[in-house]
mmCIF file of C-alpha atoms in Angstrom:
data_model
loop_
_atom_site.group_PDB
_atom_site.id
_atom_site.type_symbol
_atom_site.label_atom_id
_atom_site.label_comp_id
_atom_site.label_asym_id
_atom_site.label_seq_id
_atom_site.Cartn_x
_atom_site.Cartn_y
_atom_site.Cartn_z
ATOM 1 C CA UNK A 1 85.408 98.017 73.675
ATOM 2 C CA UNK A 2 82.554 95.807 74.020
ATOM 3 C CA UNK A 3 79.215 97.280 72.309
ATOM 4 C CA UNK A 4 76.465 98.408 74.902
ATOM 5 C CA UNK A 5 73.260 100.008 75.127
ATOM 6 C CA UNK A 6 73.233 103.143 76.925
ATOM 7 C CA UNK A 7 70.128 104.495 79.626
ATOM 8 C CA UNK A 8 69.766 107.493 81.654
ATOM 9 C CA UNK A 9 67.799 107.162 84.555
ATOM 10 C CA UNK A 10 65.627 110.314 85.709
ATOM 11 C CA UNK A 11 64.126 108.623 88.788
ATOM 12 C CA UNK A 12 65.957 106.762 91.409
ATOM 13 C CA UNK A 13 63.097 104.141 90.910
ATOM 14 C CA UNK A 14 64.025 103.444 87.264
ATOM 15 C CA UNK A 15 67.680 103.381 88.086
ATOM 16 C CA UNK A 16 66.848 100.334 90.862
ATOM 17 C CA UNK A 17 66.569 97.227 89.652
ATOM 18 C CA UNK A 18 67.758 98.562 85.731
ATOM 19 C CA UNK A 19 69.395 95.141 83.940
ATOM 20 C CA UNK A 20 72.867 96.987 83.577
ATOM 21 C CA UNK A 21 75.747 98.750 84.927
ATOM 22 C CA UNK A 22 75.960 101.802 86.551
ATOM 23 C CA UNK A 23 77.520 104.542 85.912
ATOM 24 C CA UNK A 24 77.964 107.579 88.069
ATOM 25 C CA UNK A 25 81.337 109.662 87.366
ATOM 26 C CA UNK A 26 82.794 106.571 85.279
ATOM 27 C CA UNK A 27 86.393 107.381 86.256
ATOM 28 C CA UNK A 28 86.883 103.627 87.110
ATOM 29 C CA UNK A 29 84.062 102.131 85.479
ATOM 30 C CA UNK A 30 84.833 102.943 81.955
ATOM 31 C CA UNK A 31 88.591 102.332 82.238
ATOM 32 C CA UNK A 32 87.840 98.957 83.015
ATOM 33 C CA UNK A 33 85.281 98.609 80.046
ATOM 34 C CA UNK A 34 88.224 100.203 78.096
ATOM 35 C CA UNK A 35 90.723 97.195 78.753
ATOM 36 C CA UNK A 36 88.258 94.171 78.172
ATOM 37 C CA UNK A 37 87.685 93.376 82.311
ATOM 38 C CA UNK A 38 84.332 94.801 82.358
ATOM 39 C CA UNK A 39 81.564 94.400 79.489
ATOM 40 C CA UNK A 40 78.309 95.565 80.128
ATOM 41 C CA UNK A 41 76.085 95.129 77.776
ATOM 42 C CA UNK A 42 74.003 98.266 79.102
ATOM 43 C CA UNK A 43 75.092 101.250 81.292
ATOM 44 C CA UNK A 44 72.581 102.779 83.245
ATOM 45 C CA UNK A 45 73.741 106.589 83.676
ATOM 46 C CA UNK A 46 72.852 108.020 87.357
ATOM 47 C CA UNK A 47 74.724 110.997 87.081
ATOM 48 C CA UNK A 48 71.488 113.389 86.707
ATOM 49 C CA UNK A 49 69.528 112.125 90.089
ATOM 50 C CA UNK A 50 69.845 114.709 92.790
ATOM 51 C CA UNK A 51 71.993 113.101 94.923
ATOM 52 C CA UNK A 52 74.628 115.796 94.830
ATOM 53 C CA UNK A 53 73.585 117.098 98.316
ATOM 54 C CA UNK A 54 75.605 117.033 101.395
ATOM 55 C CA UNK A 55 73.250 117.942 104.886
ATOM 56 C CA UNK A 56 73.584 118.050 108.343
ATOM 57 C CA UNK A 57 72.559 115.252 110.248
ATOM 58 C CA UNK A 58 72.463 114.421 114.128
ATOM 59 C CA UNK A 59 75.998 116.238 114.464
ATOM 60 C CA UNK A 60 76.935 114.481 111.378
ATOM 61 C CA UNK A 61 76.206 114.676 107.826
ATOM 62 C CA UNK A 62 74.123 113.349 105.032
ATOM 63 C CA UNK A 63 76.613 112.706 101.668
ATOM 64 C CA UNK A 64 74.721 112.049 98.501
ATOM 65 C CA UNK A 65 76.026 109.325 96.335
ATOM 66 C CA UNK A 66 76.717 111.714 93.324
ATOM 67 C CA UNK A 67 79.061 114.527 95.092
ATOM 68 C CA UNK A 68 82.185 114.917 93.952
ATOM 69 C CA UNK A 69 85.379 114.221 95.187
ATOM 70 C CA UNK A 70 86.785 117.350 94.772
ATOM 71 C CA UNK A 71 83.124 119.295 96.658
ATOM 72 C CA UNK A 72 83.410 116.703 99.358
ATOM 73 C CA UNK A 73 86.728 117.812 99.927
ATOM 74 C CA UNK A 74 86.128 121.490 100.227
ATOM 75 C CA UNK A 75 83.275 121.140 102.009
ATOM 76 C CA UNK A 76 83.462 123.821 105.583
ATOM 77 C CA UNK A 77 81.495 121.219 107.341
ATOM 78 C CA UNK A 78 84.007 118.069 106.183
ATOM 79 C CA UNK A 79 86.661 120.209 107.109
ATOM 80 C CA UNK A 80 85.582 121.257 110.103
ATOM 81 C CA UNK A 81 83.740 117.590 111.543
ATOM 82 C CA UNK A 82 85.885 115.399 109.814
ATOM 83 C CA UNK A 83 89.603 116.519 108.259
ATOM 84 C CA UNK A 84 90.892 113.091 107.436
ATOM 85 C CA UNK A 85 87.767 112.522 104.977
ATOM 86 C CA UNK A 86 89.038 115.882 103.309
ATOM 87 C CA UNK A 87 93.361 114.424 103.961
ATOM 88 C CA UNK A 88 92.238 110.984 102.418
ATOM 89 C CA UNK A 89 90.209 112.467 99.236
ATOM 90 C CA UNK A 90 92.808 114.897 98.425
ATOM 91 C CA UNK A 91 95.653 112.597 98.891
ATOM 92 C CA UNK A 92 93.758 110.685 95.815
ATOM 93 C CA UNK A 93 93.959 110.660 92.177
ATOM 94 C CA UNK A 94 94.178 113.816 90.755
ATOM 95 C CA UNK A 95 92.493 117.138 90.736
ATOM 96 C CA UNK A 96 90.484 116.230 87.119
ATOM 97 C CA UNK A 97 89.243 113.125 88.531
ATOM 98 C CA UNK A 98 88.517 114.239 91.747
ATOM 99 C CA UNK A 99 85.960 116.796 89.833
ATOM 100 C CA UNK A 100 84.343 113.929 88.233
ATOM 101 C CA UNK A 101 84.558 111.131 90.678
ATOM 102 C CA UNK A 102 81.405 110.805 92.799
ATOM 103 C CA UNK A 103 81.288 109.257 96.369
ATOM 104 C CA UNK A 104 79.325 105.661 95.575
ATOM 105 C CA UNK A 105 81.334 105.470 93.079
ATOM 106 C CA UNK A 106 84.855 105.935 95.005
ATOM 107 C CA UNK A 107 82.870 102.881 97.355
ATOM 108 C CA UNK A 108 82.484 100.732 94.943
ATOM 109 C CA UNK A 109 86.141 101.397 92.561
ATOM 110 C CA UNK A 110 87.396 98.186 91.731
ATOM 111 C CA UNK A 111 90.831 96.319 93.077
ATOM 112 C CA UNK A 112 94.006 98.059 91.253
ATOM 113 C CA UNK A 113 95.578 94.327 91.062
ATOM 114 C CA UNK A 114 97.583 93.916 88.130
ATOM 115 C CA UNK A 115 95.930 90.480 87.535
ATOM 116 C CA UNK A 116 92.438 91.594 87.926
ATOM 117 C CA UNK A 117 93.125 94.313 85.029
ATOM 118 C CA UNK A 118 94.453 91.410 82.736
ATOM 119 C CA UNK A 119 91.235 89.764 81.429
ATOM 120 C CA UNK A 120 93.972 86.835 80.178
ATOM 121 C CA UNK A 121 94.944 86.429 83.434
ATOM 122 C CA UNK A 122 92.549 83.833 85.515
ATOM 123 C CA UNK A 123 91.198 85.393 88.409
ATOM 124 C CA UNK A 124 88.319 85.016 90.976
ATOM 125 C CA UNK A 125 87.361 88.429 90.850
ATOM 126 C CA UNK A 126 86.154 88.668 87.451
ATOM 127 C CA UNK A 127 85.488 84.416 87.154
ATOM 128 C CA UNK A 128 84.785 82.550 90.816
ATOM 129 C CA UNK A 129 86.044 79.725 90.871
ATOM 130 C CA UNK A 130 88.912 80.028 88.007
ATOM 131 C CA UNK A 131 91.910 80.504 90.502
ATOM 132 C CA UNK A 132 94.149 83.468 91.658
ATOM 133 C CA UNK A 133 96.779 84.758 89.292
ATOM 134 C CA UNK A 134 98.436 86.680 91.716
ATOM 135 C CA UNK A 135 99.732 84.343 94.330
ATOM 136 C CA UNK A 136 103.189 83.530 92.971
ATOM 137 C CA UNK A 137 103.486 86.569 91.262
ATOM 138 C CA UNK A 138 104.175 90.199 91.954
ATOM 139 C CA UNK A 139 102.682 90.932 95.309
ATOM 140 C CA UNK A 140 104.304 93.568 96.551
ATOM 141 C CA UNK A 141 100.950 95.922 96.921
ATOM 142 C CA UNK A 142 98.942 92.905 98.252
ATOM 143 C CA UNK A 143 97.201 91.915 101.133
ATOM 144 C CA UNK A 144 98.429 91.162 104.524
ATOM 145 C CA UNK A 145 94.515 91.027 106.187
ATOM 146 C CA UNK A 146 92.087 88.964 105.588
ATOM 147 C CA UNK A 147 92.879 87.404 102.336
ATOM 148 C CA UNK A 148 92.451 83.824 101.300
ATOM 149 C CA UNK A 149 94.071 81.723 98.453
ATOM 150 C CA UNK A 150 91.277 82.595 96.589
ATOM 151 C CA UNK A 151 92.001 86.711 96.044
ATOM 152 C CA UNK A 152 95.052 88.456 97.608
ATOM 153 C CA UNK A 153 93.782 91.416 96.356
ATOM 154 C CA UNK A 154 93.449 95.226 98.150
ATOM 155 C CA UNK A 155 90.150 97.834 97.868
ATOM 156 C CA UNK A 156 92.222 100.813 96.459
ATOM 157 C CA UNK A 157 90.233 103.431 98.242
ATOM 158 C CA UNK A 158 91.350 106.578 100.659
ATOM 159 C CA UNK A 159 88.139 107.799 101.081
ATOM 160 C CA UNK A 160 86.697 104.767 102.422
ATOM 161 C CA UNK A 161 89.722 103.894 104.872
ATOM 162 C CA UNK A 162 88.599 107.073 106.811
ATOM 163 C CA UNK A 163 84.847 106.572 106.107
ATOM 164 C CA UNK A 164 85.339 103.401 108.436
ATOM 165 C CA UNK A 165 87.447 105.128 110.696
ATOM 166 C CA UNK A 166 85.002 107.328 111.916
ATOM 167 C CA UNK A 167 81.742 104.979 111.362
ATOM 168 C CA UNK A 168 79.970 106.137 108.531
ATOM 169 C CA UNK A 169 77.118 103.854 107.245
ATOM 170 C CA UNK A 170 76.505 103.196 103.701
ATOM 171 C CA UNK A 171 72.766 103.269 102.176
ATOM 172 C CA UNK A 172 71.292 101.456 99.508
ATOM 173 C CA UNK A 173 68.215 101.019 97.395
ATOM 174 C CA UNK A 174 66.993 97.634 95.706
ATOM 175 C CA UNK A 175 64.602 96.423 94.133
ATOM 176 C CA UNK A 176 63.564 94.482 97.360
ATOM 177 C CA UNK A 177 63.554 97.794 99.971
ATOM 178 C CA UNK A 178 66.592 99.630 101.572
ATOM 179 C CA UNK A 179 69.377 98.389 103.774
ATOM 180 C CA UNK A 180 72.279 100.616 105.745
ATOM 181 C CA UNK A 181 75.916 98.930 106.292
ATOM 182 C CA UNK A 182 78.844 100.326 107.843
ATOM 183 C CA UNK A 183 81.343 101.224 105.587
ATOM 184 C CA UNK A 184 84.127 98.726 108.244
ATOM 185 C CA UNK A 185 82.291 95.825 106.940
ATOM 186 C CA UNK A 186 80.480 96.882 103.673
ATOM 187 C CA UNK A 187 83.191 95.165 101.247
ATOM 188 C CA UNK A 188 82.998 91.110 101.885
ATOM 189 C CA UNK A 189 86.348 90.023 102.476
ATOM 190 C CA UNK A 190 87.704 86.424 100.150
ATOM 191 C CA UNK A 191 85.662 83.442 100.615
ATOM 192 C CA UNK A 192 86.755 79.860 99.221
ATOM 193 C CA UNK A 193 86.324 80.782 95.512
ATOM 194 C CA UNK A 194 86.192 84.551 95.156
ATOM 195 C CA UNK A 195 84.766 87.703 96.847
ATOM 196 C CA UNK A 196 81.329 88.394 96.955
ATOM 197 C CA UNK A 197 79.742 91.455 95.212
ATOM 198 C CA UNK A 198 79.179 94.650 97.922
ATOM 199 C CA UNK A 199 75.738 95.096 95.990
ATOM 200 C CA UNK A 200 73.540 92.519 94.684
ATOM 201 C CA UNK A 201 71.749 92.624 91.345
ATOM 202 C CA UNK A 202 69.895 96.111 91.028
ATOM 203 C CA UNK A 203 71.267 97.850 93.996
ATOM 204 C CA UNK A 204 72.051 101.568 94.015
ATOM 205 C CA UNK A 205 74.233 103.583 96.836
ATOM 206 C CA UNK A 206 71.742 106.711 97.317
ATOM 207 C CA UNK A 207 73.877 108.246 100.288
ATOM 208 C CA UNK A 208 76.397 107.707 102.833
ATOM 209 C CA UNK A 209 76.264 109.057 106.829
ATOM 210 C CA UNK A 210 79.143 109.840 109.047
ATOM 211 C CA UNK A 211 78.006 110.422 112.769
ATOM 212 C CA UNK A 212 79.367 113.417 114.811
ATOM 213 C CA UNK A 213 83.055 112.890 115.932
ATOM 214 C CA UNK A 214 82.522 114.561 118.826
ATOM 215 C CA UNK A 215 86.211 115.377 120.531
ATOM 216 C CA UNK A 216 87.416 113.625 117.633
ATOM 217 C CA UNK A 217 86.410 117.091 114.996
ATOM 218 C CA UNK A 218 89.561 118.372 115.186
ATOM 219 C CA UNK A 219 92.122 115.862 116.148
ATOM 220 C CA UNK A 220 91.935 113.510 113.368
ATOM 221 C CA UNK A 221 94.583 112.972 110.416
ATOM 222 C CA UNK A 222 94.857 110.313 106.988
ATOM 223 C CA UNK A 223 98.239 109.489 105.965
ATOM 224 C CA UNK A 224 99.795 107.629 103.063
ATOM 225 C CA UNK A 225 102.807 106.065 101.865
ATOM 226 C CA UNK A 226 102.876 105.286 98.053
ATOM 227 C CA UNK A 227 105.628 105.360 95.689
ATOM 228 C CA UNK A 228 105.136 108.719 94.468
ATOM 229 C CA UNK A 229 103.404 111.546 95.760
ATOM 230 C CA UNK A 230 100.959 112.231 92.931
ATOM 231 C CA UNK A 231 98.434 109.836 91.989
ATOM 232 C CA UNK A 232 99.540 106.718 93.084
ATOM 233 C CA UNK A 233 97.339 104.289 95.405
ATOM 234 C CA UNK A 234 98.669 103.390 98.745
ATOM 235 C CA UNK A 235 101.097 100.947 99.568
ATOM 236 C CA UNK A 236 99.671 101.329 102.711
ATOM 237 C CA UNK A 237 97.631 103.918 104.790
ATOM 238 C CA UNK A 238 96.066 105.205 108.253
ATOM 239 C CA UNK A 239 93.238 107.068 109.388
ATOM 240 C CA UNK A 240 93.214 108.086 113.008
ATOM 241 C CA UNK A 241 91.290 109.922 115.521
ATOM 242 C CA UNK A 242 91.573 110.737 119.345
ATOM 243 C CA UNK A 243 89.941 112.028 121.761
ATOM 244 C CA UNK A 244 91.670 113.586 124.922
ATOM 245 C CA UNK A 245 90.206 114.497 128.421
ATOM 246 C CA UNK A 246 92.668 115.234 131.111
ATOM 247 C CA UNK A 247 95.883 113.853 129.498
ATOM 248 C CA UNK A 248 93.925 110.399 128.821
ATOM 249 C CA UNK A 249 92.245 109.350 126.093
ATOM 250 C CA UNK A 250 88.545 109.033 125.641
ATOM 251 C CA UNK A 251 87.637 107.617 122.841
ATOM 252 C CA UNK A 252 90.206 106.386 119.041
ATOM 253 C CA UNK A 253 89.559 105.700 116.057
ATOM 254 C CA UNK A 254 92.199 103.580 113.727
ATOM 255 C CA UNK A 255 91.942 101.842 109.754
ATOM 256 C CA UNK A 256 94.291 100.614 107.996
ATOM 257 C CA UNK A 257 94.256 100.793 104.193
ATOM 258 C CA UNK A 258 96.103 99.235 101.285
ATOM 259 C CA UNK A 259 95.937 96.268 103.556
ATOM 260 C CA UNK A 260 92.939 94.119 102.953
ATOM 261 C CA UNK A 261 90.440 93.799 100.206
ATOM 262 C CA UNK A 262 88.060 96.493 102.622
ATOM 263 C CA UNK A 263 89.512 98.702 104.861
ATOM 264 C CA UNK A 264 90.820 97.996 108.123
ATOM 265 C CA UNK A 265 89.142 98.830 110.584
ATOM 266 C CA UNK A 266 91.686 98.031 113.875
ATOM 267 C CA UNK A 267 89.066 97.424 116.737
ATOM 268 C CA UNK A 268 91.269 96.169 119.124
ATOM 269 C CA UNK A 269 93.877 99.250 118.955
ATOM 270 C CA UNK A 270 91.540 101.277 119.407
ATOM 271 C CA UNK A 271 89.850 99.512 122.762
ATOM 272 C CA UNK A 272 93.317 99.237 124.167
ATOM 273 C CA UNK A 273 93.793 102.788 123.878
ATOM 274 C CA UNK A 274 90.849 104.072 126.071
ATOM 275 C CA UNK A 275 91.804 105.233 129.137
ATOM 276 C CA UNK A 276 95.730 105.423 128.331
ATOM 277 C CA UNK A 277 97.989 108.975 128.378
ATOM 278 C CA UNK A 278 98.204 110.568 125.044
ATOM 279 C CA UNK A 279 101.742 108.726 124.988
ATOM 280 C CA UNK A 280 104.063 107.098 122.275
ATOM 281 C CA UNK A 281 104.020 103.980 124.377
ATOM 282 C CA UNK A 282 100.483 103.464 124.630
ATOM 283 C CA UNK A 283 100.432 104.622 120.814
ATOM 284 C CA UNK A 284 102.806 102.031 119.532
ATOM 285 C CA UNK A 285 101.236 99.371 121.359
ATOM 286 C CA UNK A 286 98.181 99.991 119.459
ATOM 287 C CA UNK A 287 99.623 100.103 116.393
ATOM 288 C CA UNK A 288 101.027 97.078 116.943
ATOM 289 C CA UNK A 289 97.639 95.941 117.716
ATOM 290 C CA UNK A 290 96.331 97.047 114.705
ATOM 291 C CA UNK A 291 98.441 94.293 112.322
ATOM 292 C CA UNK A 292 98.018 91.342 114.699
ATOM 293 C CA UNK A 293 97.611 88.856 112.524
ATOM 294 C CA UNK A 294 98.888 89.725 109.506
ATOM 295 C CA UNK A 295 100.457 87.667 107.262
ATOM 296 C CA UNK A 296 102.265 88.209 103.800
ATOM 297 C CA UNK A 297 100.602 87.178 101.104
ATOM 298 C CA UNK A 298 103.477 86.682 99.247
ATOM 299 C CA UNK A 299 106.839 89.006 99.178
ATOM 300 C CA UNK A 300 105.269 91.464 101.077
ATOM 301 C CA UNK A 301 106.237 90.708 104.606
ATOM 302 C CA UNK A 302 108.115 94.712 104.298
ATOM 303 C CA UNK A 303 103.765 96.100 104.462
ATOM 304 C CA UNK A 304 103.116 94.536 107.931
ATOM 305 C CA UNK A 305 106.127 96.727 108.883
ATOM 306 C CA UNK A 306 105.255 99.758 107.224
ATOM 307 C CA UNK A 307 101.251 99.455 108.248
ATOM 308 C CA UNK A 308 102.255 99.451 111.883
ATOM 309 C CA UNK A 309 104.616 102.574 111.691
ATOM 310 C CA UNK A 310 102.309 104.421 109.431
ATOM 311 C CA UNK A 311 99.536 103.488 112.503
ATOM 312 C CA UNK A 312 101.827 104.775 114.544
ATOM 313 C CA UNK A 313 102.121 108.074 113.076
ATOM 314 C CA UNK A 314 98.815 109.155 111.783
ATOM 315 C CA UNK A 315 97.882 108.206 116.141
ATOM 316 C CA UNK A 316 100.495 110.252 117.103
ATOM 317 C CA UNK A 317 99.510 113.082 114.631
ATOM 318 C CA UNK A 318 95.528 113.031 115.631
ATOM 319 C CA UNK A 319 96.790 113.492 119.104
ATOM 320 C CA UNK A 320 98.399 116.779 118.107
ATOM 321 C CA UNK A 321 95.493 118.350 116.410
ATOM 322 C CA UNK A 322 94.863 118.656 112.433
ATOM 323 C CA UNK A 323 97.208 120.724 110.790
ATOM 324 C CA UNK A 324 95.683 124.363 111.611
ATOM 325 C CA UNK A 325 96.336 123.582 114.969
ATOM 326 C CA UNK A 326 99.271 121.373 114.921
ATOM 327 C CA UNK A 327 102.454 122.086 116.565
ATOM 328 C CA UNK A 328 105.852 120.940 115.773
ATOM 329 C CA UNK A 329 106.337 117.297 116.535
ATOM 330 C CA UNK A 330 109.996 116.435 117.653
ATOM 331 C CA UNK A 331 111.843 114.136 115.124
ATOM 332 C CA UNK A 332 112.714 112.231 117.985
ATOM 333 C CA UNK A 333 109.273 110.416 117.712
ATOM 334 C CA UNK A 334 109.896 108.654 114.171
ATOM 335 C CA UNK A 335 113.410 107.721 114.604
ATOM 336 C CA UNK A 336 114.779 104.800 116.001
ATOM 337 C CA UNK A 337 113.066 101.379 116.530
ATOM 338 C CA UNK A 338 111.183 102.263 120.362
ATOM 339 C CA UNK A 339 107.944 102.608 118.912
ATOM 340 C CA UNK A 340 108.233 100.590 115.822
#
């Protein structure tokens, strides 16, 4: 490991704008230090400033930047306003990291490509403008949205696939004033030579903010396929929510992750699905929606199939309730090729 200098910041002032890294629960951070792909020569250690708090707010809540995986997921308010935040962390890593992980730092984990982790390996992530390692090679877990020939690369996060689901807005603090994004949009997707850093020089997430879901409390779910059920990042994943008046729906919420270097969010499923019967039909058409224009990246034509069906399901699963109050689906619904 590369030497560094090491700072603890007791303000949020001293920790924006600090020449260095930071670190928060370092689960990502200093695995990546550990295997040569990132050397800091100073980490700036945020994991004393009381942002550990999570508040109402409007309906929805406040989440400090330093609460842990594992609180945020037992939280009676997440699991009450928002289950698939609570499905998507706890479908995550495991329980030991989950207790150290913090939120801003689950935002701003790092791409799980195989190239990216191999400082010998040229890539645009780590060097703009030194080429893509990955196209050509093993791209089974790689994009099918929104990539470029410059990164094929995926944002490895469950958390923030139903963060943008259900509109939560990031918050930072810089060194020139504070700025909110929405979490849809907050990672830049490829440009010609690389992609762009979610925070510029000195920038610190202080909180994130997830509205009130309304209708959409208790009818929401996060699923994931992966290629073992412990600890394994997605091949691909959904996080859905609908909202049902009189056998039509209201108002949906649909993103895709595993898909795209940000999570998906799938705008035009969901506006196709207002107004529609709580149906399979007018499910699968969204989900179908929802990968229009996709494209493999390389041989991973098999994840365009498997986003749309996993759309599919986690629609047709909101629609049913969250699990306390879900009844038995019939089989009938997966099987066969009538709904993708």
């Amino acid at each position: 490991m590369t030497p560094f200098d090491y700072t603890r910041a007791d303000t949020l002032e001293a920790a924006v704008g600090a020449d260095g890294a930071i670190l928060a629960g370092g689960t990502n951070l200093l695995d990546l230090m550990k295997i040569g792909v990132a050397t800091p020569s100073r980490l700036v250690d945020i994991s004393r400033l009381p942002m550990r708090e999570i508040d109402d707010h409007d309906g929805g809540l406040r989440i400090g930047a330093m609460v842990s995986n594992a609180d945020l997921a037992r939280d009676p308010r997440i699991l009450a306003r928002f289950p698939a935040v609570a499905e998507a962390l706890l479908s995550g890593a495991s329980p030991q990291l989950r207790n150290a992980a913090s939120t801003g730092g689950n935002v701003m984990q790092a791409t799980r490509c195989s190239y990216f982790q191999d400082p010998l390996s040229p890539c645009n992530r780590r060097e703009p403008g030194s080429g893509c390692s990955a196209i050509g090679g093993v791209t089974r877990n790689h994009a099918i949205l929104g990539w470029s020939d410059a990164c094929i690369a995926t944002h490895p996060s469950d958390l923030c696939v139903a963060l943008a689901a259900f509109d939560a807005v990031v918050h930072v603090a810089g060194p020139t004033g504070t700025r909110s994004v929405p979490m849809a949009v907050f990672h830049p997707l490829p440009d010609a030579v690389g992609v762009p850093p979610a925070l510029s020089a000195g920038e610190v997430i202080t909180h994130v903010t997830l509205p009130d879901p309304g209708g959409m409390a208790r009818h929401a779910r996060y699923l994931k396929l992966r290629e073992r059920t412990s600890y394994a990042f997605a091949i691909v994943s959904a996080a859905a929510g609908v909202h049902v008046e009189d056998g039509r729906i209201v108002a949906a919420r649909l993103a895709l992750g595993g898909v795209a270097a940000r999570p998906w969010r799938a705008h035009a499923a969901e506006a196709a699905l207002i107004g529609q019967p709580a149906s399979g039909d007018a499910f699968a058409h969204a989900a179908a929606l929802a990968v229009q224009g996709a494209a493999p990246s390389g041989d991973n034509a098999a994840k365009i199939v498997l986003a749309q069906r996993i759309a599919l399901r986690a629609l047709m699963l909101a629609a049913a309730g969250t699990p306390d109050r879900m009844p038995a689906l019939p089989a009938s619904v997966f099987e066969g090729d009538d709904h993708g």
